[in-house]
mmCIF file of C-alpha atoms in Angstrom:
data_model
loop_
_atom_site.group_PDB
_atom_site.id
_atom_site.type_symbol
_atom_site.label_atom_id
_atom_site.label_comp_id
_atom_site.label_asym_id
_atom_site.label_seq_id
_atom_site.Cartn_x
_atom_site.Cartn_y
_atom_site.Cartn_z
ATOM 1 C CA UNK A 1 35.028 175.082 70.900
ATOM 2 C CA UNK A 2 34.093 172.945 73.412
ATOM 3 C CA UNK A 3 30.721 172.175 71.444
ATOM 4 C CA UNK A 4 32.268 171.054 68.146
ATOM 5 C CA UNK A 5 34.393 168.974 69.911
ATOM 6 C CA UNK A 6 31.522 167.002 71.229
ATOM 7 C CA UNK A 7 29.836 167.037 68.147
ATOM 8 C CA UNK A 8 33.181 165.669 66.040
ATOM 9 C CA UNK A 9 34.024 163.244 68.212
ATOM 10 C CA UNK A 10 29.951 162.095 68.611
ATOM 11 C CA UNK A 11 30.188 161.896 64.351
ATOM 12 C CA UNK A 12 33.235 160.088 64.439
ATOM 13 C CA UNK A 13 31.475 157.174 67.071
ATOM 14 C CA UNK A 14 28.458 157.172 65.604
ATOM 15 C CA UNK A 15 30.713 155.884 62.474
ATOM 16 C CA UNK A 16 32.768 153.961 63.467
ATOM 17 C CA UNK A 17 29.289 152.445 65.631
ATOM 18 C CA UNK A 18 28.134 151.962 62.303
ATOM 19 C CA UNK A 19 31.117 150.263 60.643
ATOM 20 C CA UNK A 20 31.142 147.348 62.724
ATOM 21 C CA UNK A 21 27.265 146.796 63.564
ATOM 22 C CA UNK A 22 25.034 148.304 60.720
ATOM 23 C CA UNK A 23 25.702 145.830 58.515
ATOM 24 C CA UNK A 24 22.978 144.091 60.598
ATOM 25 C CA UNK A 25 20.238 146.029 59.131
ATOM 26 C CA UNK A 26 21.294 145.830 55.980
ATOM 27 C CA UNK A 27 19.384 147.654 53.318
ATOM 28 C CA UNK A 28 17.488 144.424 50.905
ATOM 29 C CA UNK A 29 18.086 145.089 47.352
ATOM 30 C CA UNK A 30 17.768 143.301 44.104
ATOM 31 C CA UNK A 31 20.770 143.789 41.747
ATOM 32 C CA UNK A 32 20.915 142.061 38.018
ATOM 33 C CA UNK A 33 23.480 140.454 35.814
ATOM 34 C CA UNK A 34 23.272 140.802 32.919
ATOM 35 C CA UNK A 35 24.809 139.865 29.518
ATOM 36 C CA UNK A 36 22.910 140.247 25.888
ATOM 37 C CA UNK A 37 19.292 138.764 25.813
ATOM 38 C CA UNK A 38 20.615 136.556 29.423
ATOM 39 C CA UNK A 39 19.935 137.998 32.455
ATOM 40 C CA UNK A 40 18.955 136.627 36.089
ATOM 41 C CA UNK A 41 18.018 139.280 38.677
ATOM 42 C CA UNK A 42 19.210 137.944 42.438
ATOM 43 C CA UNK A 43 18.323 140.082 46.404
ATOM 44 C CA UNK A 44 20.664 139.805 49.437
ATOM 45 C CA UNK A 45 17.406 138.566 50.864
ATOM 46 C CA UNK A 46 18.581 134.896 51.489
ATOM 47 C CA UNK A 47 20.235 135.767 48.586
ATOM 48 C CA UNK A 48 17.446 134.364 46.544
ATOM 49 C CA UNK A 49 17.480 134.215 42.862
ATOM 50 C CA UNK A 50 14.383 135.768 41.208
ATOM 51 C CA UNK A 51 14.789 135.654 38.523
ATOM 52 C CA UNK A 52 16.577 133.926 35.347
ATOM 53 C CA UNK A 53 15.485 135.363 31.840
ATOM 54 C CA UNK A 54 16.919 133.297 28.890
ATOM 55 C CA UNK A 55 15.881 133.649 25.183
ATOM 56 C CA UNK A 56 14.168 130.852 23.782
ATOM 57 C CA UNK A 57 14.673 129.281 19.545
ATOM 58 C CA UNK A 58 13.216 132.091 18.120
ATOM 59 C CA UNK A 59 14.492 134.430 20.483
ATOM 60 C CA UNK A 60 11.031 135.524 22.553
ATOM 61 C CA UNK A 61 12.513 135.628 26.902
ATOM 62 C CA UNK A 62 11.016 134.241 29.845
ATOM 63 C CA UNK A 63 11.238 133.957 32.939
ATOM 64 C CA UNK A 64 12.134 130.428 33.907
ATOM 65 C CA UNK A 65 12.091 130.580 37.430
ATOM 66 C CA UNK A 66 8.963 130.454 39.449
ATOM 67 C CA UNK A 67 8.873 133.487 42.450
ATOM 68 C CA UNK A 68 7.239 136.235 43.501
ATOM 69 C CA UNK A 69 6.456 140.218 42.217
ATOM 70 C CA UNK A 70 7.468 141.093 46.090
ATOM 71 C CA UNK A 71 10.157 140.260 48.357
ATOM 72 C CA UNK A 72 7.736 140.955 51.319
ATOM 73 C CA UNK A 73 6.208 137.211 49.473
ATOM 74 C CA UNK A 74 9.798 136.078 50.292
ATOM 75 C CA UNK A 75 9.830 136.597 53.691
ATOM 76 C CA UNK A 76 6.607 134.716 54.646
ATOM 77 C CA UNK A 77 7.148 131.767 51.829
ATOM 78 C CA UNK A 78 7.428 128.209 52.984
ATOM 79 C CA UNK A 79 7.972 127.606 48.921
ATOM 80 C CA UNK A 80 12.265 128.129 49.426
ATOM 81 C CA UNK A 81 12.188 129.909 46.143
ATOM 82 C CA UNK A 82 15.330 130.519 44.973
ATOM 83 C CA UNK A 83 16.994 130.565 47.777
ATOM 84 C CA UNK A 84 20.215 130.033 49.192
ATOM 85 C CA UNK A 85 19.881 126.820 51.606
ATOM 86 C CA UNK A 86 22.119 126.819 54.555
ATOM 87 C CA UNK A 87 23.832 125.442 57.040
ATOM 88 C CA UNK A 88 22.421 122.612 56.249
ATOM 89 C CA UNK A 89 20.520 122.258 53.215
ATOM 90 C CA UNK A 90 17.224 119.212 52.855
ATOM 91 C CA UNK A 91 16.826 116.697 56.242
ATOM 92 C CA UNK A 92 18.055 115.894 59.470
ATOM 93 C CA UNK A 93 16.187 113.325 60.896
ATOM 94 C CA UNK A 94 14.789 113.544 64.973
ATOM 95 C CA UNK A 95 15.743 117.523 64.454
ATOM 96 C CA UNK A 96 19.241 116.634 66.267
ATOM 97 C CA UNK A 97 22.755 115.126 65.533
ATOM 98 C CA UNK A 98 25.996 114.136 68.320
ATOM 99 C CA UNK A 99 29.613 115.747 66.970
ATOM 100 C CA UNK A 100 32.608 114.929 69.063
ATOM 101 C CA UNK A 101 30.309 113.654 72.117
ATOM 102 C CA UNK A 102 27.817 116.762 71.982
ATOM 103 C CA UNK A 103 24.605 116.117 70.881
ATOM 104 C CA UNK A 104 22.941 119.303 69.459
ATOM 105 C CA UNK A 105 19.554 120.373 69.322
ATOM 106 C CA UNK A 106 17.208 121.823 66.678
ATOM 107 C CA UNK A 107 14.377 123.238 65.061
ATOM 108 C CA UNK A 108 12.192 120.451 64.800
ATOM 109 C CA UNK A 109 10.499 122.984 61.349
ATOM 110 C CA UNK A 110 9.260 119.510 59.375
ATOM 111 C CA UNK A 111 7.213 117.067 61.129
ATOM 112 C CA UNK A 112 9.720 116.709 63.847
ATOM 113 C CA UNK A 113 12.744 116.892 61.769
ATOM 114 C CA UNK A 114 14.974 120.154 60.677
ATOM 115 C CA UNK A 115 14.835 120.731 56.982
ATOM 116 C CA UNK A 116 16.947 123.529 55.387
ATOM 117 C CA UNK A 117 18.883 124.375 57.722
ATOM 118 C CA UNK A 118 15.368 125.183 60.573
ATOM 119 C CA UNK A 119 12.940 127.897 61.373
ATOM 120 C CA UNK A 120 15.088 130.740 60.502
ATOM 121 C CA UNK A 121 17.946 129.156 57.828
ATOM 122 C CA UNK A 122 20.777 131.106 55.812
ATOM 123 C CA UNK A 123 17.541 131.930 52.709
ATOM 124 C CA UNK A 124 15.778 134.041 55.605
ATOM 125 C CA UNK A 125 18.429 136.462 56.919
ATOM 126 C CA UNK A 126 20.415 139.412 54.728
ATOM 127 C CA UNK A 127 23.447 139.195 52.890
ATOM 128 C CA UNK A 128 25.635 141.172 53.055
ATOM 129 C CA UNK A 129 26.779 142.402 49.097
ATOM 130 C CA UNK A 130 30.689 142.518 49.028
ATOM 131 C CA UNK A 131 31.804 142.979 44.772
ATOM 132 C CA UNK A 132 29.356 143.282 42.281
ATOM 133 C CA UNK A 133 29.469 143.728 38.333
ATOM 134 C CA UNK A 134 26.449 143.409 36.098
ATOM 135 C CA UNK A 135 27.873 141.543 33.530
ATOM 136 C CA UNK A 136 29.636 139.548 35.760
ATOM 137 C CA UNK A 137 29.601 138.611 38.852
ATOM 138 C CA UNK A 138 27.505 139.083 42.616
ATOM 139 C CA UNK A 139 29.317 137.686 45.501
ATOM 140 C CA UNK A 140 27.816 137.630 49.096
ATOM 141 C CA UNK A 141 28.019 136.564 52.530
ATOM 142 C CA UNK A 142 26.893 136.141 55.637
ATOM 143 C CA UNK A 143 28.291 135.388 59.048
ATOM 144 C CA UNK A 144 26.171 132.709 61.070
ATOM 145 C CA UNK A 145 27.069 132.487 64.623
ATOM 146 C CA UNK A 146 27.564 130.238 67.118
ATOM 147 C CA UNK A 147 24.315 128.167 68.275
ATOM 148 C CA UNK A 148 22.459 129.823 65.062
ATOM 149 C CA UNK A 149 19.676 127.695 64.498
ATOM 150 C CA UNK A 150 21.114 124.756 67.066
ATOM 151 C CA UNK A 151 24.172 124.702 64.900
ATOM 152 C CA UNK A 152 27.738 124.359 66.149
ATOM 153 C CA UNK A 153 30.057 127.709 65.796
ATOM 154 C CA UNK A 154 30.350 130.610 64.165
ATOM 155 C CA UNK A 155 31.176 130.311 60.168
ATOM 156 C CA UNK A 156 31.738 132.675 57.770
ATOM 157 C CA UNK A 157 29.561 131.810 54.776
ATOM 158 C CA UNK A 158 29.748 133.564 50.711
ATOM 159 C CA UNK A 159 28.429 133.018 47.344
ATOM 160 C CA UNK A 160 29.484 134.051 44.103
ATOM 161 C CA UNK A 161 27.105 134.384 40.882
ATOM 162 C CA UNK A 162 28.581 134.247 37.806
ATOM 163 C CA UNK A 163 29.094 134.468 34.866
ATOM 164 C CA UNK A 164 30.468 132.049 32.139
ATOM 165 C CA UNK A 165 31.361 132.627 28.731
ATOM 166 C CA UNK A 166 27.975 133.430 27.117
ATOM 167 C CA UNK A 167 25.513 130.882 27.965
ATOM 168 C CA UNK A 168 26.793 130.400 31.670
ATOM 169 C CA UNK A 169 25.709 130.846 35.248
ATOM 170 C CA UNK A 170 27.984 129.760 38.241
ATOM 171 C CA UNK A 171 27.465 129.344 42.068
ATOM 172 C CA UNK A 172 30.578 129.454 44.071
ATOM 173 C CA UNK A 173 29.509 128.955 47.443
ATOM 174 C CA UNK A 174 32.138 128.500 50.612
ATOM 175 C CA UNK A 175 32.012 127.960 54.365
ATOM 176 C CA UNK A 176 34.927 128.499 56.831
ATOM 177 C CA UNK A 177 33.984 127.605 60.624
ATOM 178 C CA UNK A 178 35.852 129.068 62.696
ATOM 179 C CA UNK A 179 36.320 127.697 66.464
ATOM 180 C CA UNK A 180 34.099 124.114 65.959
ATOM 181 C CA UNK A 181 33.703 121.702 63.962
ATOM 182 C CA UNK A 182 30.236 121.589 62.228
ATOM 183 C CA UNK A 183 28.315 120.612 59.355
ATOM 184 C CA UNK A 184 27.916 122.821 55.942
ATOM 185 C CA UNK A 185 25.669 121.268 53.072
ATOM 186 C CA UNK A 186 24.629 125.019 51.340
ATOM 187 C CA UNK A 187 22.271 124.429 48.118
ATOM 188 C CA UNK A 188 20.610 126.921 45.463
ATOM 189 C CA UNK A 189 16.374 126.025 45.762
ATOM 190 C CA UNK A 190 15.481 127.500 42.300
ATOM 191 C CA UNK A 191 12.182 126.382 40.962
ATOM 192 C CA UNK A 192 12.839 125.740 37.244
ATOM 193 C CA UNK A 193 10.590 125.496 33.918
ATOM 194 C CA UNK A 194 12.114 126.346 31.218
ATOM 195 C CA UNK A 195 8.841 126.651 29.387
ATOM 196 C CA UNK A 196 8.731 129.845 31.323
ATOM 197 C CA UNK A 197 7.476 130.255 35.107
ATOM 198 C CA UNK A 198 4.081 130.639 33.506
ATOM 199 C CA UNK A 199 4.078 128.139 30.959
ATOM 200 C CA UNK A 200 2.190 125.233 33.321
ATOM 201 C CA UNK A 201 3.300 122.011 35.162
ATOM 202 C CA UNK A 202 6.530 120.270 33.209
ATOM 203 C CA UNK A 203 5.482 117.121 33.143
ATOM 204 C CA UNK A 204 6.417 116.649 29.267
ATOM 205 C CA UNK A 205 9.500 117.852 29.847
ATOM 206 C CA UNK A 206 12.524 115.061 29.456
ATOM 207 C CA UNK A 207 15.374 115.161 32.177
ATOM 208 C CA UNK A 208 18.043 112.591 31.956
ATOM 209 C CA UNK A 209 19.924 112.598 35.553
ATOM 210 C CA UNK A 210 23.645 110.921 35.577
ATOM 211 C CA UNK A 211 22.697 109.012 38.901
ATOM 212 C CA UNK A 212 22.272 105.375 38.722
ATOM 213 C CA UNK A 213 21.498 105.418 42.359
ATOM 214 C CA UNK A 214 18.700 106.818 45.326
ATOM 215 C CA UNK A 215 19.338 106.892 48.911
ATOM 216 C CA UNK A 216 15.634 105.832 49.840
ATOM 217 C CA UNK A 217 14.336 107.363 52.418
ATOM 218 C CA UNK A 218 10.480 106.419 54.510
ATOM 219 C CA UNK A 219 7.475 108.642 54.884
ATOM 220 C CA UNK A 220 8.928 111.961 56.505
ATOM 221 C CA UNK A 221 11.438 111.778 53.858
ATOM 222 C CA UNK A 222 14.501 110.298 56.315
ATOM 223 C CA UNK A 223 16.977 108.363 54.565
ATOM 224 C CA UNK A 224 17.448 104.915 56.067
ATOM 225 C CA UNK A 225 20.621 104.636 55.354
ATOM 226 C CA UNK A 226 20.244 102.434 52.177
ATOM 227 C CA UNK A 227 21.663 103.022 48.728
ATOM 228 C CA UNK A 228 20.082 101.885 46.047
ATOM 229 C CA UNK A 229 20.033 101.518 41.973
ATOM 230 C CA UNK A 230 17.630 102.935 39.835
ATOM 231 C CA UNK A 231 17.485 100.228 37.307
ATOM 232 C CA UNK A 232 13.828 98.766 36.692
ATOM 233 C CA UNK A 233 12.188 101.761 38.969
ATOM 234 C CA UNK A 234 10.172 104.856 38.110
ATOM 235 C CA UNK A 235 13.559 106.534 39.623
ATOM 236 C CA UNK A 236 15.534 105.066 36.632
ATOM 237 C CA UNK A 237 16.536 108.423 34.040
ATOM 238 C CA UNK A 238 19.430 107.204 33.515
ATOM 239 C CA UNK A 239 18.004 107.561 29.631
ATOM 240 C CA UNK A 240 16.661 110.650 29.124
ATOM 241 C CA UNK A 241 12.636 110.918 29.048
ATOM 242 C CA UNK A 242 9.795 112.711 29.364
ATOM 243 C CA UNK A 243 8.820 113.863 34.161
ATOM 244 C CA UNK A 244 5.755 112.214 33.595
ATOM 245 C CA UNK A 245 6.132 108.852 32.246
ATOM 246 C CA UNK A 246 6.126 107.179 35.063
ATOM 247 C CA UNK A 247 5.159 109.518 37.604
ATOM 248 C CA UNK A 248 2.339 106.804 38.624
ATOM 249 C CA UNK A 249 4.869 104.622 39.681
ATOM 250 C CA UNK A 250 6.238 107.501 42.351
ATOM 251 C CA UNK A 251 3.214 108.332 44.604
ATOM 252 C CA UNK A 252 3.418 111.920 45.535
ATOM 253 C CA UNK A 253 5.708 113.021 42.729
ATOM 254 C CA UNK A 254 10.014 112.671 42.610
ATOM 255 C CA UNK A 255 11.586 114.444 46.305
ATOM 256 C CA UNK A 256 15.070 112.065 46.251
ATOM 257 C CA UNK A 257 18.231 112.304 46.345
ATOM 258 C CA UNK A 258 20.390 110.521 43.925
ATOM 259 C CA UNK A 259 24.163 109.609 44.031
ATOM 260 C CA UNK A 260 25.661 111.137 40.410
ATOM 261 C CA UNK A 261 28.413 108.786 38.660
ATOM 262 C CA UNK A 262 31.645 109.993 39.321
ATOM 263 C CA UNK A 263 32.474 111.300 35.509
ATOM 264 C CA UNK A 264 36.500 109.112 35.181
ATOM 265 C CA UNK A 265 37.065 111.161 39.094
ATOM 266 C CA UNK A 266 36.933 114.759 36.698
ATOM 267 C CA UNK A 267 36.583 118.201 38.979
ATOM 268 C CA UNK A 268 33.126 118.683 38.384
ATOM 269 C CA UNK A 269 30.942 115.696 37.309
ATOM 270 C CA UNK A 270 27.311 116.113 34.268
ATOM 271 C CA UNK A 271 24.391 116.185 37.582
ATOM 272 C CA UNK A 272 21.268 116.231 34.671
ATOM 273 C CA UNK A 273 19.811 117.424 30.796
ATOM 274 C CA UNK A 274 16.626 118.781 31.479
ATOM 275 C CA UNK A 275 14.825 119.645 28.123
ATOM 276 C CA UNK A 276 11.871 121.380 26.706
ATOM 277 C CA UNK A 277 10.578 120.827 23.492
ATOM 278 C CA UNK A 278 7.926 123.813 22.309
ATOM 279 C CA UNK A 279 10.996 126.454 23.455
ATOM 280 C CA UNK A 280 13.477 124.211 22.210
ATOM 281 C CA UNK A 281 15.570 125.410 25.414
ATOM 282 C CA UNK A 282 18.118 122.809 27.189
ATOM 283 C CA UNK A 283 19.390 123.114 30.251
ATOM 284 C CA UNK A 284 22.879 121.532 31.412
ATOM 285 C CA UNK A 285 23.738 121.157 35.284
ATOM 286 C CA UNK A 286 27.518 120.225 36.608
ATOM 287 C CA UNK A 287 28.745 120.257 40.501
ATOM 288 C CA UNK A 288 31.601 118.800 42.368
ATOM 289 C CA UNK A 289 28.801 117.458 44.808
ATOM 290 C CA UNK A 290 28.090 113.595 45.571
ATOM 291 C CA UNK A 291 24.417 114.074 45.003
ATOM 292 C CA UNK A 292 21.271 115.868 43.937
ATOM 293 C CA UNK A 293 18.367 116.477 45.058
ATOM 294 C CA UNK A 294 14.960 116.103 42.143
ATOM 295 C CA UNK A 295 12.098 117.715 43.285
ATOM 296 C CA UNK A 296 9.011 118.036 40.888
ATOM 297 C CA UNK A 297 7.151 120.773 43.322
ATOM 298 C CA UNK A 298 4.928 118.170 44.873
ATOM 299 C CA UNK A 299 3.976 120.280 47.935
ATOM 300 C CA UNK A 300 3.154 123.799 46.121
ATOM 301 C CA UNK A 301 -0.586 124.020 46.346
ATOM 302 C CA UNK A 302 -2.199 126.821 44.548
ATOM 303 C CA UNK A 303 0.805 129.401 45.030
ATOM 304 C CA UNK A 304 0.513 133.227 43.859
ATOM 305 C CA UNK A 305 3.226 133.913 42.126
ATOM 306 C CA UNK A 306 4.806 136.530 39.201
ATOM 307 C CA UNK A 307 2.779 138.255 37.709
ATOM 308 C CA UNK A 308 -0.495 136.864 39.514
ATOM 309 C CA UNK A 309 0.294 133.619 38.317
ATOM 310 C CA UNK A 310 -1.010 130.863 40.247
ATOM 311 C CA UNK A 311 1.427 128.385 41.137
ATOM 312 C CA UNK A 312 0.143 124.422 41.366
ATOM 313 C CA UNK A 313 1.831 121.300 41.880
ATOM 314 C CA UNK A 314 4.195 119.560 39.014
ATOM 315 C CA UNK A 315 4.525 123.738 37.888
ATOM 316 C CA UNK A 316 8.771 123.220 37.819
ATOM 317 C CA UNK A 317 11.476 121.292 39.060
ATOM 318 C CA UNK A 318 14.736 121.492 41.579
ATOM 319 C CA UNK A 319 17.924 119.824 41.162
ATOM 320 C CA UNK A 320 19.255 120.657 44.351
ATOM 321 C CA UNK A 321 22.856 119.706 43.936
ATOM 322 C CA UNK A 322 24.488 118.860 48.030
ATOM 323 C CA UNK A 323 26.087 116.465 50.148
ATOM 324 C CA UNK A 324 23.246 113.447 51.017
ATOM 325 C CA UNK A 325 20.441 114.011 53.402
ATOM 326 C CA UNK A 326 20.808 113.764 56.711
ATOM 327 C CA UNK A 327 24.285 112.682 56.523
ATOM 328 C CA UNK A 328 25.009 113.664 60.183
ATOM 329 C CA UNK A 329 22.835 110.678 60.884
ATOM 330 C CA UNK A 330 24.474 108.282 58.434
ATOM 331 C CA UNK A 331 27.905 107.506 58.794
ATOM 332 C CA UNK A 332 27.693 105.180 55.340
ATOM 333 C CA UNK A 333 26.451 108.724 53.729
ATOM 334 C CA UNK A 334 29.750 110.944 52.727
ATOM 335 C CA UNK A 335 30.628 113.154 56.035
ATOM 336 C CA UNK A 336 29.725 116.978 55.721
ATOM 337 C CA UNK A 337 31.244 117.741 58.538
ATOM 338 C CA UNK A 338 34.140 121.220 58.497
ATOM 339 C CA UNK A 339 36.720 121.458 61.085
ATOM 340 C CA UNK A 340 38.187 124.963 62.028
ATOM 341 C CA UNK A 341 40.491 125.379 59.476
ATOM 342 C CA UNK A 342 38.973 123.801 55.922
ATOM 343 C CA UNK A 343 37.314 125.126 53.477
ATOM 344 C CA UNK A 344 33.726 123.801 52.257
ATOM 345 C CA UNK A 345 34.022 124.183 48.851
ATOM 346 C CA UNK A 346 30.402 123.711 46.228
ATOM 347 C CA UNK A 347 30.329 124.302 43.008
ATOM 348 C CA UNK A 348 27.081 124.384 40.520
ATOM 349 C CA UNK A 349 27.683 125.226 36.885
ATOM 350 C CA UNK A 350 24.125 125.860 34.341
ATOM 351 C CA UNK A 351 24.643 126.024 30.605
ATOM 352 C CA UNK A 352 21.329 127.437 29.110
ATOM 353 C CA UNK A 353 20.381 126.641 25.054
ATOM 354 C CA UNK A 354 17.898 126.573 22.469
ATOM 355 C CA UNK A 355 17.052 125.102 19.672
#
């Protein structure tokens, strides 16, 4: 009897311990959202988008985001393919900031600055799956601890990938600080090529960006604090044109934050429209955030991706809706500080068509 009592006590203790701690070692899995010919694969490693499969104007299916075949490749990744970026996406100059009289020192993982949350940001951790319905949505959560990558306070983070109607994909990102004010700037870092991930460069694809200003940067891609108009420059995509049409005016390619034009104070504002003529695919994007980083994968250097295809410079584009880069060090930029009792919310909505 004593033996049985000990066994049951041990089993109960093990179950209780696992309930409270096993999430730290949660298994990495892949989840597929699917509705007709439209499918999206996501892993709880980094809440990362692995694939987005869409039909072209003739019904041919292609995967239109760059990535790898193996989850292990994402663990060793420096491109941030498809990752959910945080606690603060983009760059923080000098890898430090001051908040409420305290200076916070962060990992300097990008030429003396902090990039995409530090050396182990949210795209490099295992998230917990809270809810999953194949034809509807996937919700993942992550609890970021006080001092993680140098940032203050405990922070609960949630992201939901959700189908809307037959051809829209929404991302709803939320974060709640518990005990300290903290900067929060979450972003989705998918690399898009509407011709297919293995179709070559994106320079002939057409883009329109609904932002009439940018935040100029120095040679380390840190904003100088100015907000300047794009009119008459190579950054002007207010009217649709091919991505490569003025590339000669932008040494190294596009990697800049656009200040989005608020269209009549609407809850969601239009960000951009991208079109690829051969496939007929079109992607439209809306957000509730003030900026978008337009990046033409300038730093891709013969990266071996899905199916062994080698991704080179300009193989894809990123449209990362966001708060402004280095906002914590520029009081004139929209604040990214979220206080306990407040909720950060970031919405992205993509609409895909082909004709």
